[in-house]
mmCIF file with all atom_site columns, C-alpha atoms and ligand atoms in Angstrom:
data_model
loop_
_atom_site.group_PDB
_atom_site.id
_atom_site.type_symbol
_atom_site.label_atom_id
_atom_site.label_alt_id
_atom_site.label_comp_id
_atom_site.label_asym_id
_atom_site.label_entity_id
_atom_site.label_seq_id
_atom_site.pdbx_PDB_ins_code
_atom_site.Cartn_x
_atom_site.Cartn_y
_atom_site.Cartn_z
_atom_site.occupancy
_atom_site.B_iso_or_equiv
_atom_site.pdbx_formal_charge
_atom_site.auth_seq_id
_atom_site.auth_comp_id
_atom_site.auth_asym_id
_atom_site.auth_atom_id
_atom_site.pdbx_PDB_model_num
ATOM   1   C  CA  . UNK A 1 1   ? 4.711   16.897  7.930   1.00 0.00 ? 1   UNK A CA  1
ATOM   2   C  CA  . UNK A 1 2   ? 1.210   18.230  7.534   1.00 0.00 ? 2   UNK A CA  1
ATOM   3   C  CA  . UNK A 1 3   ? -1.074  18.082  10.255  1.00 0.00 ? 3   UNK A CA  1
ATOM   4   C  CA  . UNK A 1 4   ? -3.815  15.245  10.531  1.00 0.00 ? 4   UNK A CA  1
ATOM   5   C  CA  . UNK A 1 5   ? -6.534  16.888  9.825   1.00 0.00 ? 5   UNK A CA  1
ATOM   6   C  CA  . UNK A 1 6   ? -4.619  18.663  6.560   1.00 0.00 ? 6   UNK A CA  1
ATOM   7   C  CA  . UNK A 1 7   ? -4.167  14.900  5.499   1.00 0.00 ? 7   UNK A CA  1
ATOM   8   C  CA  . UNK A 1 8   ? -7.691  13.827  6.072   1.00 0.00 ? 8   UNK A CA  1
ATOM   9   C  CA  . UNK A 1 9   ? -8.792  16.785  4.107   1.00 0.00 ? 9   UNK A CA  1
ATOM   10  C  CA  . UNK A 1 10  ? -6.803  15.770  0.809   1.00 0.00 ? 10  UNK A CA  1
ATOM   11  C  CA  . UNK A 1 11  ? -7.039  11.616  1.503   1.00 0.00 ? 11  UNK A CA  1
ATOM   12  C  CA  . UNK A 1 12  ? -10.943 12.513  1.676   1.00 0.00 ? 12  UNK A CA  1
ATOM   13  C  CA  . UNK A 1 13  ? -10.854 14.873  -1.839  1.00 0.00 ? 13  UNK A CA  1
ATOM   14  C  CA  . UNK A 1 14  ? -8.449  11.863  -3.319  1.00 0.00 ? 14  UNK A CA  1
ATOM   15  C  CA  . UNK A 1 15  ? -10.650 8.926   -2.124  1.00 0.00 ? 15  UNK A CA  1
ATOM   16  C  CA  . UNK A 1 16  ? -14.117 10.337  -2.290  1.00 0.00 ? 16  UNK A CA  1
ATOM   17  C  CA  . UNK A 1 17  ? -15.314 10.522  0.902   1.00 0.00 ? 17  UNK A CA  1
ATOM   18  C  CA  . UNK A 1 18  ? -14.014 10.615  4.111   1.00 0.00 ? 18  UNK A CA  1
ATOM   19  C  CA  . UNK A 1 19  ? -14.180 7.001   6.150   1.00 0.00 ? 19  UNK A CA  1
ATOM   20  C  CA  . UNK A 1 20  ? -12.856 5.073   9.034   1.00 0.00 ? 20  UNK A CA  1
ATOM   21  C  CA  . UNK A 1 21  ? -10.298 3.499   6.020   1.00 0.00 ? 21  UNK A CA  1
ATOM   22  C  CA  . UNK A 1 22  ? -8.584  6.674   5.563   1.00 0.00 ? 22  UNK A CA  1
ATOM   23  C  CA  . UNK A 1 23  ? -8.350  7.716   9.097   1.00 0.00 ? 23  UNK A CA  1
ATOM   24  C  CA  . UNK A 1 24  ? -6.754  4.581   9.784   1.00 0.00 ? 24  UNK A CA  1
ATOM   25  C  CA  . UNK A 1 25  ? -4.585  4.596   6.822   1.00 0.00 ? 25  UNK A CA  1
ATOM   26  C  CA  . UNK A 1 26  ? -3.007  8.347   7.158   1.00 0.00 ? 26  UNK A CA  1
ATOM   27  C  CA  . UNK A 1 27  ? -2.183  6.893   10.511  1.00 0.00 ? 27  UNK A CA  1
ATOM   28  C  CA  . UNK A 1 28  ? -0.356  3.987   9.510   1.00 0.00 ? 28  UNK A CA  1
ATOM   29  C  CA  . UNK A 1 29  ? 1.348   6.272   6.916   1.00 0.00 ? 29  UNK A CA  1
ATOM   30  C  CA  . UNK A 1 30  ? 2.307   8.861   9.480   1.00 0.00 ? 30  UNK A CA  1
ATOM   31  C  CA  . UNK A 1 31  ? 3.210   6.327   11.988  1.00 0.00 ? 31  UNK A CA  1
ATOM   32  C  CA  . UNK A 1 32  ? 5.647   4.350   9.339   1.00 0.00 ? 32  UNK A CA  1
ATOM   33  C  CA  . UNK A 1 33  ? 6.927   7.896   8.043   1.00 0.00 ? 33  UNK A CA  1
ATOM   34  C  CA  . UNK A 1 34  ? 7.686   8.839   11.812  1.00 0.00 ? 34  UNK A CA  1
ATOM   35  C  CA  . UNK A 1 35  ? 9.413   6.008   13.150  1.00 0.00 ? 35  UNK A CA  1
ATOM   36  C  CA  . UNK A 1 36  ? 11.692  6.284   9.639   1.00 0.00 ? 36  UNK A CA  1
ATOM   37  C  CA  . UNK A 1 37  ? 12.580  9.265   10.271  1.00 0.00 ? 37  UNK A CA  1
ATOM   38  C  CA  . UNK A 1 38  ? 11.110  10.733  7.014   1.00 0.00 ? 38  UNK A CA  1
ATOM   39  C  CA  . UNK A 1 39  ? 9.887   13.736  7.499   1.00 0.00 ? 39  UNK A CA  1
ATOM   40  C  CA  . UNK A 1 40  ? 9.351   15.119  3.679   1.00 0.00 ? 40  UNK A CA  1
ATOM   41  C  CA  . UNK A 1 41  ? 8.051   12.142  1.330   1.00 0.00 ? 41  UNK A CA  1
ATOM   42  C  CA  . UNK A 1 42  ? 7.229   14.689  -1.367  1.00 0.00 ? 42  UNK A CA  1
ATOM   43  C  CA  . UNK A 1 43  ? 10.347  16.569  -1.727  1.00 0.00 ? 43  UNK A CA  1
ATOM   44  C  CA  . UNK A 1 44  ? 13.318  16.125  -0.283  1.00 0.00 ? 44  UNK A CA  1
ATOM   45  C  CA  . UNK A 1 45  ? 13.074  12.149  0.976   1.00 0.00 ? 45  UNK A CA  1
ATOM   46  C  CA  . UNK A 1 46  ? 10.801  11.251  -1.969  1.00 0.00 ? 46  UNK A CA  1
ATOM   47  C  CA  . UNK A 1 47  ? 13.605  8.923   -3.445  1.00 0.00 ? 47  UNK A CA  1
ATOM   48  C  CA  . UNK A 1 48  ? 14.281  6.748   -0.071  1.00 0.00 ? 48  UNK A CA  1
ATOM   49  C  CA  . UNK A 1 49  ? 10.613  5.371   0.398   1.00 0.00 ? 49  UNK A CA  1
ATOM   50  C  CA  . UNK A 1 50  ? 8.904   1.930   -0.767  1.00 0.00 ? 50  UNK A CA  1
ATOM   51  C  CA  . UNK A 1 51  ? 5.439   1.291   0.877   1.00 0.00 ? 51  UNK A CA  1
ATOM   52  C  CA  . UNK A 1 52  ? 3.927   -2.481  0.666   1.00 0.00 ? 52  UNK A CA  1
ATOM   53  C  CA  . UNK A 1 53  ? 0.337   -2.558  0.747   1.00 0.00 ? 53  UNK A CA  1
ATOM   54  C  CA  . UNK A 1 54  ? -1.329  -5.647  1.973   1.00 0.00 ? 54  UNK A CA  1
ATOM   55  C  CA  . UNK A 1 55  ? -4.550  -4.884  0.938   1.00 0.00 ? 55  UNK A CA  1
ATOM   56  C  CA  . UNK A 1 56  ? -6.633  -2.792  -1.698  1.00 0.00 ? 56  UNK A CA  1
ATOM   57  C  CA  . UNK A 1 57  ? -9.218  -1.090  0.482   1.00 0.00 ? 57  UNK A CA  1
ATOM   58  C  CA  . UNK A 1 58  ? -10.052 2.385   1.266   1.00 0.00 ? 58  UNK A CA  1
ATOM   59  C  CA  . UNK A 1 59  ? -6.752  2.172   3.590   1.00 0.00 ? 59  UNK A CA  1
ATOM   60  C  CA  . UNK A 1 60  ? -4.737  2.157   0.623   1.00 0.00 ? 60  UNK A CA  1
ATOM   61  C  CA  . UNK A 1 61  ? -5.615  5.246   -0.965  1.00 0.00 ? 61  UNK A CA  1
ATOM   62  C  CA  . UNK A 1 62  ? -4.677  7.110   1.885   1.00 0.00 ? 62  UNK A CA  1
ATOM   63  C  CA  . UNK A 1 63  ? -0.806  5.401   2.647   1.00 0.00 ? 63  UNK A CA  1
ATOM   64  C  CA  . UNK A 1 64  ? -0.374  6.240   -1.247  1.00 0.00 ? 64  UNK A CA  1
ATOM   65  C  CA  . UNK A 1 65  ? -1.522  10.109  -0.491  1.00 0.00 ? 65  UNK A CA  1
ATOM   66  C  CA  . UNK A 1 66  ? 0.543   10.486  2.507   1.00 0.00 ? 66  UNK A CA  1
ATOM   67  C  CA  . UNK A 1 67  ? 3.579   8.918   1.839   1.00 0.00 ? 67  UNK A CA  1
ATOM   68  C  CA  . UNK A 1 68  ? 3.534   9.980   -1.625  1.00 0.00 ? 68  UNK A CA  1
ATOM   69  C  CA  . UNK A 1 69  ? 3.886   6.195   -3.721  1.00 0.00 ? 69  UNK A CA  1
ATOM   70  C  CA  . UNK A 1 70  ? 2.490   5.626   -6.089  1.00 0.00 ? 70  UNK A CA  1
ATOM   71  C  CA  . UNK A 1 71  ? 2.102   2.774   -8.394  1.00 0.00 ? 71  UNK A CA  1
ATOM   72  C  CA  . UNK A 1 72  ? 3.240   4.476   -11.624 1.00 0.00 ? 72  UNK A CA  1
ATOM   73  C  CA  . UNK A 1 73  ? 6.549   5.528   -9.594  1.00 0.00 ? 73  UNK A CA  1
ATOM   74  C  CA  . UNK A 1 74  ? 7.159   1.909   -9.044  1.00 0.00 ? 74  UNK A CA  1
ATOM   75  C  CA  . UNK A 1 75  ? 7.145   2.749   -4.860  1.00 0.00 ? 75  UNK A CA  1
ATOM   76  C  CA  . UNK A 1 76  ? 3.812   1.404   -4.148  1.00 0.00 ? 76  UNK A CA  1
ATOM   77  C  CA  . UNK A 1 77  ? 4.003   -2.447  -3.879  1.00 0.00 ? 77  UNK A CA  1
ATOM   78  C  CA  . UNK A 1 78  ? 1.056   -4.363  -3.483  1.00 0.00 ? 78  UNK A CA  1
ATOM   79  C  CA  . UNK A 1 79  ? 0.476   -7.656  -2.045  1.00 0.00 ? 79  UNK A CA  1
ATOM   80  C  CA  . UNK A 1 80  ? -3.285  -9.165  -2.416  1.00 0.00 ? 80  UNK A CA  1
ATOM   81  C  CA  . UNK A 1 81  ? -2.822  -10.850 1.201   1.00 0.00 ? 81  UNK A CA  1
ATOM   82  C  CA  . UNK A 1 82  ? -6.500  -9.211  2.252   1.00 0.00 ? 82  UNK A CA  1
ATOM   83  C  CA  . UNK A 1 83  ? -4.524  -7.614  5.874   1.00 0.00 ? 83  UNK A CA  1
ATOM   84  C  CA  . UNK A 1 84  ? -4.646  -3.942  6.746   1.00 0.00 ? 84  UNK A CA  1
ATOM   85  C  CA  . UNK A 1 85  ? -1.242  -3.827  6.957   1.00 0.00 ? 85  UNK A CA  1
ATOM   86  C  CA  . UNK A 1 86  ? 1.250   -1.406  5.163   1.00 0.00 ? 86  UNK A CA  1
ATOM   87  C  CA  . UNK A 1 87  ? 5.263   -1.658  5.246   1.00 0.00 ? 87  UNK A CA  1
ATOM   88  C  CA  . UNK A 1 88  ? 7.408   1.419   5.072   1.00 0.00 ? 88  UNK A CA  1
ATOM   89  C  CA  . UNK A 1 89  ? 10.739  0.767   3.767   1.00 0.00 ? 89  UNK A CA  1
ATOM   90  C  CA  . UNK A 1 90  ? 13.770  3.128   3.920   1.00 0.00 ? 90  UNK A CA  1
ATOM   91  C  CA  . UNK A 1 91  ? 15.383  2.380   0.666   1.00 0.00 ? 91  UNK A CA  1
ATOM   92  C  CA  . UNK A 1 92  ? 18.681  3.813   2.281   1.00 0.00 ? 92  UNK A CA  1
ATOM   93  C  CA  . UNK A 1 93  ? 19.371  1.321   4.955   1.00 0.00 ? 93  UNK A CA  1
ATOM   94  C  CA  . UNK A 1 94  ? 16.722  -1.810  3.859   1.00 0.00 ? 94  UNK A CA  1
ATOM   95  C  CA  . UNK A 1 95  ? 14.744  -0.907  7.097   1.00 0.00 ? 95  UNK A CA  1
ATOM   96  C  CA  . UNK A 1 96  ? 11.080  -1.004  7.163   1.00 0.00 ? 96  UNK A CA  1
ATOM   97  C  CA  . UNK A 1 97  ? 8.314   -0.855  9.675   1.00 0.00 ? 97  UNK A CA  1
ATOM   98  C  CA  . UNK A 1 98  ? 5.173   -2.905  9.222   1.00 0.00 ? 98  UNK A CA  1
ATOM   99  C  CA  . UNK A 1 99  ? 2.198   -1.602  10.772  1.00 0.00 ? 99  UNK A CA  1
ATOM   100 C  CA  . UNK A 1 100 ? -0.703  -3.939  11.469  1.00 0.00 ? 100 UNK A CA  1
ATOM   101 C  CA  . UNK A 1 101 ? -3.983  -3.044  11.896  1.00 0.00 ? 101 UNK A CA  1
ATOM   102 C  CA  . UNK A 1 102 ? -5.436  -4.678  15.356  1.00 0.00 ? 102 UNK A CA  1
ATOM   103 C  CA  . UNK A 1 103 ? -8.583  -6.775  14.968  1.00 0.00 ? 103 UNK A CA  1
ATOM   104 C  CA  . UNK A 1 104 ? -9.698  -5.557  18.112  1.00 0.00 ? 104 UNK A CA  1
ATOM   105 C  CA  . UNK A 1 105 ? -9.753  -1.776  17.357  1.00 0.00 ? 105 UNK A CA  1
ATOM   106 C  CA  . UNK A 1 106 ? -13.551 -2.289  15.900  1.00 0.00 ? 106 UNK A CA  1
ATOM   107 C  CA  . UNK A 1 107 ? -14.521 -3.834  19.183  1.00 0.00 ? 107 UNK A CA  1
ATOM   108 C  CA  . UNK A 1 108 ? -12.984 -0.711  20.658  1.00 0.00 ? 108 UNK A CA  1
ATOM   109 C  CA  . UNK A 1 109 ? -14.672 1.911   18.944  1.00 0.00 ? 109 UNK A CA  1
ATOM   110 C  CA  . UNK A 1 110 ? -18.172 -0.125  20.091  1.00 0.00 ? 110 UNK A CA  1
ATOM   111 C  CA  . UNK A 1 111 ? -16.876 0.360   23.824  1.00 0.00 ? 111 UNK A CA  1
ATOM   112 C  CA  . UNK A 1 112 ? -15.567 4.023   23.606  1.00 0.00 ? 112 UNK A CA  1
ATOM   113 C  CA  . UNK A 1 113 ? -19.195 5.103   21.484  1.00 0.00 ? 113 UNK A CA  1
ATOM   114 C  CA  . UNK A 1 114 ? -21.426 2.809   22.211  1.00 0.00 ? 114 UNK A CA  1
ATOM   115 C  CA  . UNK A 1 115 ? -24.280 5.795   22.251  1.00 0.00 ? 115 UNK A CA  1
ATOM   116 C  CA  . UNK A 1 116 ? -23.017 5.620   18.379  1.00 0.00 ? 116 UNK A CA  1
ATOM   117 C  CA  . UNK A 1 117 ? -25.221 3.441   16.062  1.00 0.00 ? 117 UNK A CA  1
ATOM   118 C  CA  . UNK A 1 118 ? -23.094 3.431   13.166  1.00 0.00 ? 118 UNK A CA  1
ATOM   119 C  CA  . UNK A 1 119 ? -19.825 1.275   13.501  1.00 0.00 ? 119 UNK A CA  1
ATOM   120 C  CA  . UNK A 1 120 ? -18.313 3.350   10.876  1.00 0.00 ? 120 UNK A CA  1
ATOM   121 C  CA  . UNK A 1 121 ? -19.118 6.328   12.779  1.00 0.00 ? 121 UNK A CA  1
ATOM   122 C  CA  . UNK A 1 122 ? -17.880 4.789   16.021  1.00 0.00 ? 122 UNK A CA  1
ATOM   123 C  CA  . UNK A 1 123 ? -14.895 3.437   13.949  1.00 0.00 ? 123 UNK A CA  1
ATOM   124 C  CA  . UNK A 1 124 ? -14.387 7.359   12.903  1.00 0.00 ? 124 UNK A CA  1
ATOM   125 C  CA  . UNK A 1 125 ? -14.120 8.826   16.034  1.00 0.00 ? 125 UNK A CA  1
ATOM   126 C  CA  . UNK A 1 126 ? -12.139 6.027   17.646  1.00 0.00 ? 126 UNK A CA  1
ATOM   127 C  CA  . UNK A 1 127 ? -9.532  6.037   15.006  1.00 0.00 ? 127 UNK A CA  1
ATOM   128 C  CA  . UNK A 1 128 ? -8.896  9.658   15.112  1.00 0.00 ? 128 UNK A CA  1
ATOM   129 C  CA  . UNK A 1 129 ? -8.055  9.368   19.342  1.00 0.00 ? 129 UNK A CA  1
ATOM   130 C  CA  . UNK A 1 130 ? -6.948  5.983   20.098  1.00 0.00 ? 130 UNK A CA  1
ATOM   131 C  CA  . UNK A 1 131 ? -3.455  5.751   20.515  1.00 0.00 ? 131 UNK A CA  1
ATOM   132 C  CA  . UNK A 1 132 ? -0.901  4.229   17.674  1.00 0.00 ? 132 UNK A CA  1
ATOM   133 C  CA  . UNK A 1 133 ? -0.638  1.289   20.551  1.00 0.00 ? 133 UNK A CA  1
ATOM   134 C  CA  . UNK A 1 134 ? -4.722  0.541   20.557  1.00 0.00 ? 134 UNK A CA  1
ATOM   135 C  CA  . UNK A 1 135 ? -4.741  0.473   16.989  1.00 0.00 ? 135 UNK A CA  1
ATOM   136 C  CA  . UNK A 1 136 ? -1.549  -0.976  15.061  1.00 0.00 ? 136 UNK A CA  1
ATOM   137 C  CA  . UNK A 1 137 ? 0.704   -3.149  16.110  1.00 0.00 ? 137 UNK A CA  1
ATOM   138 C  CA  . UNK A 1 138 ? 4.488   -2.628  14.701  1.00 0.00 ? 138 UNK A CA  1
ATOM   139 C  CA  . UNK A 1 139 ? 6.808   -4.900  13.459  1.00 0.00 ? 139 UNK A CA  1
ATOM   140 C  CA  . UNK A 1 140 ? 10.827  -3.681  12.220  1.00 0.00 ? 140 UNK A CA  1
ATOM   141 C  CA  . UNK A 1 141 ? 11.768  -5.902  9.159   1.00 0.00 ? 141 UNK A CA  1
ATOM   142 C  CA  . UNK A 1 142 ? 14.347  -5.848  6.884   1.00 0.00 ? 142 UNK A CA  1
ATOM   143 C  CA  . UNK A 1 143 ? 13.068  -5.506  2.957   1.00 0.00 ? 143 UNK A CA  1
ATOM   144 C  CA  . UNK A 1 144 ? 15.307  -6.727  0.573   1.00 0.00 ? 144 UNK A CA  1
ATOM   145 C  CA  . UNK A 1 145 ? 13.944  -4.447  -2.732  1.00 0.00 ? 145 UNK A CA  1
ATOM   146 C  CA  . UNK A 1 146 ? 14.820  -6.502  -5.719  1.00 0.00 ? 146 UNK A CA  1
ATOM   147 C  CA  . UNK A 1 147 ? 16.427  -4.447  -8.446  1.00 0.00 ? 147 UNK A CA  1
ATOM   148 C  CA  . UNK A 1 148 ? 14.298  -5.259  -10.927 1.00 0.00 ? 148 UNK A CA  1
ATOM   149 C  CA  . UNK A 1 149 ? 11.387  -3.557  -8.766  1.00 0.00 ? 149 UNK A CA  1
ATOM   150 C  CA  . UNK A 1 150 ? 13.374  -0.618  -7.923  1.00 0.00 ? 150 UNK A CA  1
ATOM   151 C  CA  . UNK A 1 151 ? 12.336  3.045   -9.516  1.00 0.00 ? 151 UNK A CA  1
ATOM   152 C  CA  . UNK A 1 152 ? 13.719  3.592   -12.258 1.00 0.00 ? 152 UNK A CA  1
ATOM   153 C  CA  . UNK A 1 153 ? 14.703  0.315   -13.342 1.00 0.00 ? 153 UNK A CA  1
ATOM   154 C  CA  . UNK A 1 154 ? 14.357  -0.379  -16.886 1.00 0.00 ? 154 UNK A CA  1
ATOM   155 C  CA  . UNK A 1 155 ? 16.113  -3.327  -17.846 1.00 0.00 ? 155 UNK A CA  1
ATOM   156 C  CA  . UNK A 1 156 ? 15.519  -4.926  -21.680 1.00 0.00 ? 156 UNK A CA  1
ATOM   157 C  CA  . UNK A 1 157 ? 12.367  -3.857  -23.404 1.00 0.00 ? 157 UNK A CA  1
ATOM   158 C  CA  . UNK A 1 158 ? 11.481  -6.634  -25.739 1.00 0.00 ? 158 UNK A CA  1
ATOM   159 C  CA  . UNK A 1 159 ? 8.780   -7.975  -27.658 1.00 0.00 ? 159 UNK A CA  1
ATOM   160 C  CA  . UNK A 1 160 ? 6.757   -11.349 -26.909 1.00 0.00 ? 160 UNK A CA  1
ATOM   161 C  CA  . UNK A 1 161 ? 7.323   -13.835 -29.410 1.00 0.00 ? 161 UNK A CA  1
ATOM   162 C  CA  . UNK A 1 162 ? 4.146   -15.133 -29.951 1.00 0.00 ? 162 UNK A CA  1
ATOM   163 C  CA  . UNK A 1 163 ? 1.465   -11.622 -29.051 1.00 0.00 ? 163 UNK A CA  1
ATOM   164 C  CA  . UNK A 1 164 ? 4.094   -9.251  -30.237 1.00 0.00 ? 164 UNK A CA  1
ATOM   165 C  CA  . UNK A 1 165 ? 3.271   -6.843  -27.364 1.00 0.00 ? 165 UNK A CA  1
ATOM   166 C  CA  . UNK A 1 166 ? 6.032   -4.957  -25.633 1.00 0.00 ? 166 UNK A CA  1
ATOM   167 C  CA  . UNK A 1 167 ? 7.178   -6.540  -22.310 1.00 0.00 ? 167 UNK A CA  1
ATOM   168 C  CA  . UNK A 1 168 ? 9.207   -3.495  -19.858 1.00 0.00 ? 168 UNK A CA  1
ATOM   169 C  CA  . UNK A 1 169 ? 11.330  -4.511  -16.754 1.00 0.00 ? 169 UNK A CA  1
ATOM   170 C  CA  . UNK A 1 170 ? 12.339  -8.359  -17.685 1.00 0.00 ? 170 UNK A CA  1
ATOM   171 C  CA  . UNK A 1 171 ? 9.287   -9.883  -17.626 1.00 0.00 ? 171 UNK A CA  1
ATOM   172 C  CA  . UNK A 1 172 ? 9.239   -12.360 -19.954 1.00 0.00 ? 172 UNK A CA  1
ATOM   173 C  CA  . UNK A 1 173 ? 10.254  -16.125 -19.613 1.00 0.00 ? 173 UNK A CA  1
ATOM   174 C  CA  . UNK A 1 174 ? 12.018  -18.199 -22.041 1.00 0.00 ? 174 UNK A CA  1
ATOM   175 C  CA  . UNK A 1 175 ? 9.753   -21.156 -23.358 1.00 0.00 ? 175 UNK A CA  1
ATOM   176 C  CA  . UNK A 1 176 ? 11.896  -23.637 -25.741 1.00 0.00 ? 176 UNK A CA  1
ATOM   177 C  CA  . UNK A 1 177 ? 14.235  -20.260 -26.836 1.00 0.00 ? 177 UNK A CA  1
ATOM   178 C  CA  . UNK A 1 178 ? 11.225  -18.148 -27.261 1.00 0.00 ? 178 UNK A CA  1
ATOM   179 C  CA  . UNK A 1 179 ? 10.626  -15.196 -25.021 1.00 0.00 ? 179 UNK A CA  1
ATOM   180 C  CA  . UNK A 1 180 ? 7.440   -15.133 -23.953 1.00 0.00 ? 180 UNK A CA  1
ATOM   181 C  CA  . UNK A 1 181 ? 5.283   -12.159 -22.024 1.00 0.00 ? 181 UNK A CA  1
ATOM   182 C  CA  . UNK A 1 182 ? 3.771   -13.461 -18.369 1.00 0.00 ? 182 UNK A CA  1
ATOM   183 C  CA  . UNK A 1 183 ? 0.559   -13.298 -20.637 1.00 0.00 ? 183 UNK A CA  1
ATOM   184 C  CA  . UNK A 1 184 ? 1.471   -15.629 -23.023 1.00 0.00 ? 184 UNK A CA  1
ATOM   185 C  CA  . UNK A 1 185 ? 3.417   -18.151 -20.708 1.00 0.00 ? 185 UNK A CA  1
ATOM   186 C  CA  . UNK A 1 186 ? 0.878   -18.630 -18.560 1.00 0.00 ? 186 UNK A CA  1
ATOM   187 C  CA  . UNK A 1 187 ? -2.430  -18.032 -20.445 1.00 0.00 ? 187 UNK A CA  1
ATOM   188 C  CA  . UNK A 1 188 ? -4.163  -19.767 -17.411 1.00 0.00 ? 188 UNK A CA  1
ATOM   189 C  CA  . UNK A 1 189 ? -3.466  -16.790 -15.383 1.00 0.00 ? 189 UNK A CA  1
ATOM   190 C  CA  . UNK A 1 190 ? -5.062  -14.482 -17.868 1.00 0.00 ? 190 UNK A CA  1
ATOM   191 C  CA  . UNK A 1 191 ? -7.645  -12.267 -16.173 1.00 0.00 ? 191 UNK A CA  1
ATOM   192 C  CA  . UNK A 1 192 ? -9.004  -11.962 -19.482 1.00 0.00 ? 192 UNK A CA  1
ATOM   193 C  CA  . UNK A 1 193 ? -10.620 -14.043 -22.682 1.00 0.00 ? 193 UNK A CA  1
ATOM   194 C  CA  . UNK A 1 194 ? -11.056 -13.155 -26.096 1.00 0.00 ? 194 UNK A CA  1
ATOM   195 C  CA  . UNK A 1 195 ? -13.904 -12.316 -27.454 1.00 0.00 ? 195 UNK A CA  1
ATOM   196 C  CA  . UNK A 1 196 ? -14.790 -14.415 -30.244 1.00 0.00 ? 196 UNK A CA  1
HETATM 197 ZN ZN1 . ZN  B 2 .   ? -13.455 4.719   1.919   1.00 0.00 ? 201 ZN  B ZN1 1
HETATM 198 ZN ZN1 . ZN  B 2 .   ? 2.703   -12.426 -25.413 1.00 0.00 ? 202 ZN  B ZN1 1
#
């Protein structure tokens, strides 16, 4: 594995800038990656990892950069649940470790740099030398990845009765024999309107 500061380097060129997000979020990548076991997520174990992402912050770029998924590989999973939290699943044995962010690690940066105006400043510093049992708290679960969700998995490509647009990887629903995309089914869901 590549050394912390190696990580921050790229997760900063990837994200933008460098922040108190990433630091925390290359940790909770290399923490879930250690206690795996998985040593090489972009070579050699690159087929046994599925991260859960609780969150779409600055965190989130980072566990995608370290660990490698990615949400065109179908091995980034997010869940809008608003927690820093990230879950790092061994495909091989249906393990994962979820790593929890701990409310109080802002309060602790305040305490350890107080002399710091900043909190994201404070938050930078802390997060880089606080140990993984200050900041995150760890949880194993097991992870039962559905195989429709899987990489790889293509299932029936069809087309939506009533838009016509192609629907990948079996989502569609059958409405009264028609098969209809999620879009269609459930235009109340749409995050979109037509222009008129
Ligand atoms: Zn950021
Ligand atoms: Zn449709």
């Amino acid at each position: 594995m590549e050394s912390i500061d190696e990580l921050l380097l790229k997760a900063e060129a990837a994200h933008g800038h460098l922040c108190a997000g990433q630091i925390l979020g290359v940790r909770m990548a290399l923490l879930g990656l250690d206690r795996l076991g998985i040593s090489d997520p972009h070579g050699a174990d690159r087929k046994r990892l599925v991260t859960y992402v609780e969150i779409d912050r600055c965190a989130t770029d980072a566990v995608g950069m370290v660990t490698g998924c990615r949400l065109g590989k179908r091995t980034l999973k997010f869940r809008d649940w608003g927690k820093m939290a990230a879950t790092f699943v061994d495909l091989t044995t249906g393990r994962g470790l979820r790593v929890v962010a701990l409310e109080d690690s802002r309060e602790l940066a305040r305490q350890l740099y107080p002399h710091i105006e900043n909190p994201g400043e404070q938050q930078m510093l802390a997060y880089r030398e606080l140990p993984d049992s200050q900041l995150f708290r760890e949880q194993w679960v097991s992870v039962t990845v559905d195989a429709a969700e899987l990489p790889g998995s293509k299932g029936q490509r069809l087309r939506c009765s009533l838009c016509g647009e192609g629907v990948n990887f079996g989502r569609f629903v059958e409405v009264e024999g028609q098969r209809l995309c999620l879009s269609c089914a459930r235009p109340d869901l749409r995050y979109w309107t037509l222009e008129s």
